[in-house]
Structures are given as structure tokens and as C-alpha cells.
Amino acid sequence: MSVKASAGASGLREQDFSACTNTRTQMSDPLIVLESLTKTFGKTVAVDKISMSMRKGEIFGFLGANGAGKTTTIRMMCGLARPTSGRGSIAGLDIWKERLRIRSKFGYVPQKFSLYTDLTVLENLRFFGGAYRLPADQLRRRVDRTLQEMDLGSRKDFRAGSLSGGYKQLLSIGCALIHEPDLLFLDEPTTGLDPVHRQQIWDMLYEFSQRGTTIFVTTHYMDEAERCSDVGFIHEGRLIAKGSPRMLKQSLREQLLEVHVEPAMPAMVELRKIPGVYGVDLRSGRLRLHARDPHALLKSWNDHWPFVGLQWHGYAWVEPDMEDVFKAYSQGYYLEDQAKRGVR
């Protein structure tokens, strides 16, 4: 059976949703510097010699599979965990030796809701503002502004524990920003939220970035990764890539092969067995292949379609998106491809 028919044109026009490129060069000196930062737990290496820097006003997306070391890295940067080796600095201050001085310079929103559930929204904001020793008049202005910006005014007398997931996150971010820090750490802030609240939070992050706040965010949502000015991929504790979303998509070099084969689920199982195929994903009824040599695969199928019971309906060459990039790095496709090519 010939597979020449129905060859599609290159699809999925590349878009760059980076919202903060105009802020990336606001300052020449980096706000964050990490040098061979390492954390071990016994024989387990959770974070392995991470080195990178970030400038003021960036929205930096930190991506990786569960257990890759994202939260441990943030905890070291926040002075909550002592590095085993290496060092890091925020605004020139050592993240461990000067951690008490650094804490006034950042806000931190952890994965799990950690505010006082028995206190009201207003009481939580006042508590955290007081913890940062804001003067009474300044605290009052900051609380009023936060209630307005976070859309919490009508809920200021609600107990924090009674809020929906979206409003809990808004309150957490509000408490982290009450002292107007230079840096905000967000550990998967939109997990489990509906699209409306996710968009609301990202609209606010853009605004904070424009004011000069640096955002360090972990996320598993690839549409959110597209919105970052820079992205870093961590794999088994090591930083294996860092750059803009556009640059990382270009790093995959080759267009991806997307095939229309039915039935799709049995076809996915069969295609994953082929040597040189790193992974197969189902996208809107089509199968997208990460392969060592997709051109050779297509040529071989043109000569002979080997799958009895699977119907071939065509193919298209598609540009990688951030989901493709995430899979390529987090599941080792990219590293395996480099090894096969002899690239170091």
C-alpha cells in the first residue's frame, strides 16, 4: 500500500506567547545566580549541580516531571533547605548564609494551601503584612490594594478555609505579595484550577512582571510555559535546557511526523514498538511521532505498509509545540537523540 497520497502541508503555525521580552533586559546584573547548586538526601541526588541566572522582570518557567527536583530547588532558593554543595544568591545575598535577610525580598506560594484556614481573608492579609513589619498606614493601603487586585473584596470576611480553590490561590499570592517583594516564587500555582482562574492569575503575573517583579514559576501546563520569557527543564535533578520557548522548540531541529491511521489506539501501540521511535502521542485523532529518523520511516512505509488491520489515511509534517518539547526533554527523547547523533 502506498502512503504518498494525502501528504499534508506543514501544520501548526508557531506562536510565541512570551509576554515579558520587553522586561528581560531591564537590568544588566542578574537577580538570581545559582552555581552548581546541589542537594542530596542520603544517596539520592535530588538536585544535581544546577547553574543558571535570572534577570529582574523575567517570568521564568521551571519545568520537569514529578520528582525531577523542582520543589527542592525552590526550597533551597528560599532558604528552607540547606544546599549540600554549590551556592546561590538573590540580589547578591547568599541563599543560605544570609537567608534571614533575603526573606523580605521574596514571596513564596507553595504547592499546598498553607494559610490560616480559620482566619478570614482580611485577617490573613493583615497577619502576613504584620509579619513583614509593614507600618500600620502602609499595611492598610497594601491590604486594600490587594483585595481589589485579587478580586477578594467581596470575600474579605470569608474564612480562608471556605474559599474555592481559585480564590485560595489568589489569597496565597496576595499574602506573598503584600510586602511588594522583588521576587515571587510560585510552585504549581494553577494546578486544579478552572481556565478562568488560571487566566486571571496569569494576567496578574504579567502585570507584576511589568512593574519589575521577577516571577519564578513551576508548572505542568504547557500553554503556561509558552507565556514565560524563559524556560528551564530539569530532569533527574539536572538542568538540561534553558532558553526562550521559541529557542527550545527550535532545538528539536526536525519537524515532527503526524500520521492519520485508524483505529488510532491500536496504531499507537504498534508504532511505539518500532525501533527508533522514541514516543507516540495522540493529538486530535492523529498520531504524532518522536523518532530518530521520521523521513526514513515514511519512506519505508511508502515501500510497504506493514500493519495488517490498520488503515493509512495520510500524514503531515508539524512544528513542535511546548508539549512536544516537554516530552522530548522530560522523557529523554532529546538526550537519546543527541547520543545517537554523537552530540554532547
Short mmCIF file of C-alpha atoms in Angstrom, two decimals, residues 5-6 10 16 19 37 50 64 86-87 92 99 101 128 133 153 191 204 208-209 214 258 278 283 285 341:
data_model
loop_
_atom_site.label_atom_id
_atom_site.label_comp_id
_atom_site.label_asym_id
_atom_site.label_seq_id
_atom_site.Cartn_x
_atom_site.Cartn_y
_atom_site.Cartn_z
CA ALA A 5 -1.38 10.14 -1.09
CA SER A 6 -2.80 12.75 1.27
CA SER A 10 3.43 21.78 7.34
CA ASP A 16 5.25 32.93 20.73
CA ALA A 19 4.71 38.39 27.40
CA LEU A 37 23.64 24.06 43.39
CA ILE A 50 22.30 23.37 38.74
CA GLY A 64 10.10 18.86 34.77
CA GLY A 86 27.35 24.71 45.45
CA ARG A 87 25.91 28.12 46.13
CA GLY A 92 23.83 39.45 45.85
CA ARG A 99 18.61 33.64 54.28
CA ARG A 101 17.98 38.98 55.10
CA PHE A 128 1.31 38.42 56.78
CA ARG A 133 6.67 44.55 59.74
CA GLY A 153 -13.05 42.47 48.26
CA THR A 191 -2.89 23.13 39.39
CA MET A 204 -1.80 39.37 37.27
CA PHE A 208 3.60 42.23 38.29
CA SER A 209 6.35 41.47 35.79
CA THR A 214 10.64 38.64 38.87
CA GLU A 258 1.99 13.28 12.35
CA TYR A 278 11.00 7.42 20.97
CA ARG A 283 -3.41 14.60 19.16
CA GLY A 285 -7.26 11.84 16.35
CA ARG A 341 23.88 11.70 16.70
#
